[in-house]
Structure formats: structure tokens, C-alpha cells
Amino acid sequence: QVQLVESGGGLVQPGGSLTLSCAASGRISSLYNMTWWRQAPGKQREFVAALPKGGIAKFADTVKGRFAISRDNAKKTVYLQMNGLKPEDTAVYYCNAEIQVPGSYRVNDYWGQGTQVTVSS
């Protein structure tokens, strides 16, 4: 069973920093695009950042220049470094990964359970 587990959320003051982690586990043969999304109360889930395997990172305009995304393929983990946090960054942050499992040609989307980030003084 493939699982994605996020960690690193919490309460931070405006202007502060947090680093989120998302680790994939289970029977995985290939890990492709890994992305971060977020959902604030009463709003739709929105794209934050993406990092394809061996590709170029992409960011939402709202976080460009403040957030960075990286991955450690050996650890099957993607990170989201968030700097200059603003109250409007408050949301549940979700990790998504495109994963191929052994014995299958299909690539499926998997989601983590989310981690809360609250930016407040």
C-alpha cells in the first residue's frame, strides 16, 4: 500500500519560516511529479509548487520568490521550504505524487493527509 505522509506544519509568526516534508512509502517502482497544494477554510484547494523528477520547479504566483521545493529521490521525499510567511498562507498543505507501482504500467495520483500551517501573531 502506497502512502504519503506530510510533516512539519505548525504555528509561525508572519515573516517566519517553516519546512514541510512529504515522504512516500510502500511498494513504489517510480516516483514522478511531486507537488504541493493547499486549502484554506472555505476555499478550494490550490496549487502551490511542483517538481518533476529531473525537471524544473514551478510555483504559484502567490508564493514565487518565497517558497522553494526540493526532493530527495533516494528517500522518496519532497520538501517545501516556506519563507516570508504571510497570514494568507494559512491553510492545510497537501502533498501529491504520481507513482508507479511494481508490475503496473499505470501511473496513479496519491495524496497525503495534509498538515496544518497557521501564520499568525
mmCIF file of C-alpha atoms in Angstrom, residues 9-92:
data_model
loop_
_atom_site.group_PDB
_atom_site.id
_atom_site.type_symbol
_atom_site.label_atom_id
_atom_site.label_comp_id
_atom_site.label_asym_id
_atom_site.label_seq_id
_atom_site.Cartn_x
_atom_site.Cartn_y
_atom_site.Cartn_z
ATOM 1 C CA GLY A 9 3.341 22.089 9.866
ATOM 2 C CA GLY A 10 2.654 24.344 12.817
ATOM 3 C CA LEU A 11 2.091 27.855 14.065
ATOM 4 C CA VAL A 12 4.501 30.554 12.923
ATOM 5 C CA GLN A 13 4.570 34.341 13.135
ATOM 6 C CA PRO A 14 4.299 36.488 9.999
ATOM 7 C CA GLY A 15 7.663 36.698 8.301
ATOM 8 C CA GLY A 16 8.730 33.347 9.724
ATOM 9 C CA SER A 17 9.739 30.128 8.025
ATOM 10 C CA LEU A 18 8.674 26.501 8.001
ATOM 11 C CA THR A 19 9.800 23.447 6.082
ATOM 12 C CA LEU A 20 7.267 20.787 5.183
ATOM 13 C CA SER A 21 8.222 17.229 4.306
ATOM 14 C CA CYS A 22 6.284 14.570 2.445
ATOM 15 C CA ALA A 23 7.579 11.019 2.481
ATOM 16 C CA ALA A 24 6.291 8.285 0.188
ATOM 17 C CA SER A 25 6.328 4.700 1.419
ATOM 18 C CA GLY A 26 5.192 1.299 0.227
ATOM 19 C CA ARG A 27 5.871 -0.656 -2.932
ATOM 20 C CA ILE A 28 6.997 2.018 -5.386
ATOM 21 C CA SER A 29 8.835 1.441 -8.629
ATOM 22 C CA SER A 30 8.880 5.021 -9.902
ATOM 23 C CA LEU A 31 8.097 8.425 -8.440
ATOM 24 C CA TYR A 32 7.320 11.096 -10.998
ATOM 25 C CA ASN A 33 5.849 14.567 -10.485
ATOM 26 C CA MET A 34 5.597 15.663 -6.827
ATOM 27 C CA THR A 35 3.503 18.677 -5.944
ATOM 28 C CA TRP A 36 2.252 20.702 -3.002
ATOM 29 C CA TRP A 37 -1.286 22.053 -2.748
ATOM 30 C CA ARG A 38 -3.082 23.945 -0.028
ATOM 31 C CA GLN A 39 -6.624 24.556 1.082
ATOM 32 C CA ALA A 40 -7.701 27.442 3.280
ATOM 33 C CA PRO A 41 -11.014 27.344 5.156
ATOM 34 C CA GLY A 42 -13.916 27.982 2.813
ATOM 35 C CA LYS A 43 -11.719 27.954 -0.278
ATOM 36 C CA GLN A 44 -10.872 25.461 -2.985
ATOM 37 C CA ARG A 45 -7.645 23.530 -2.956
ATOM 38 C CA GLU A 46 -4.996 25.443 -4.905
ATOM 39 C CA PHE A 47 -1.677 24.597 -6.471
ATOM 40 C CA VAL A 48 1.445 25.751 -4.632
ATOM 41 C CA ALA A 49 4.523 24.156 -6.185
ATOM 42 C CA ALA A 50 5.615 21.230 -8.336
ATOM 43 C CA LEU A 51 8.874 19.446 -9.002
ATOM 44 C CA PRO A 52 9.010 16.756 -11.691
ATOM 45 C CA LYS A 53 11.676 14.063 -11.417
ATOM 46 C CA GLY A 54 14.702 15.632 -13.085
ATOM 47 C CA GLY A 55 12.610 18.623 -14.092
ATOM 48 C CA ILE A 56 12.193 22.308 -13.376
ATOM 49 C CA ALA A 57 10.267 23.568 -10.376
ATOM 50 C CA LYS A 58 7.078 25.540 -10.871
ATOM 51 C CA PHE A 59 5.364 27.813 -8.358
ATOM 52 C CA ALA A 60 2.089 29.608 -7.937
ATOM 53 C CA ASP A 61 2.470 33.352 -8.383
ATOM 54 C CA THR A 62 1.362 33.879 -4.786
ATOM 55 C CA VAL A 63 4.412 32.048 -3.399
ATOM 56 C CA LYS A 64 7.036 32.693 -6.075
ATOM 57 C CA GLY A 65 10.217 34.066 -4.571
ATOM 58 C CA ARG A 66 9.241 32.987 -1.039
ATOM 59 C CA PHE A 67 8.848 29.206 -1.305
ATOM 60 C CA ALA A 68 11.295 26.595 -2.568
ATOM 61 C CA ILE A 69 10.666 22.959 -3.459
ATOM 62 C CA SER A 70 13.206 20.150 -3.464
ATOM 63 C CA ARG A 71 13.215 16.374 -3.426
ATOM 64 C CA ASP A 72 15.413 13.524 -2.293
ATOM 65 C CA ASN A 73 14.680 10.644 -4.646
ATOM 66 C CA ALA A 74 16.609 8.143 -2.537
ATOM 67 C CA LYS A 75 14.394 8.961 0.441
ATOM 68 C CA LYS A 76 11.265 9.327 -1.736
ATOM 69 C CA THR A 77 10.669 12.664 -0.051
ATOM 70 C CA VAL A 78 9.692 16.109 -1.269
ATOM 71 C CA TYR A 79 10.224 19.273 0.764
ATOM 72 C CA LEU A 80 8.598 22.693 0.755
ATOM 73 C CA GLN A 81 10.711 25.448 2.272
ATOM 74 C CA MET A 82 8.453 28.373 3.111
ATOM 75 C CA ASN A 83 9.979 31.757 3.913
ATOM 76 C CA GLY A 84 8.430 35.153 4.470
ATOM 77 C CA LEU A 85 5.178 33.562 5.562
ATOM 78 C CA LYS A 86 2.028 35.686 5.494
ATOM 79 C CA PRO A 87 -1.325 35.201 7.230
ATOM 80 C CA GLU A 88 -2.822 34.398 3.828
ATOM 81 C CA ASP A 89 -0.545 31.357 3.626
ATOM 82 C CA THR A 90 -2.596 29.786 6.426
ATOM 83 C CA ALA A 91 -4.038 26.529 5.100
ATOM 84 C CA VAL A 92 -3.842 22.768 5.225
#
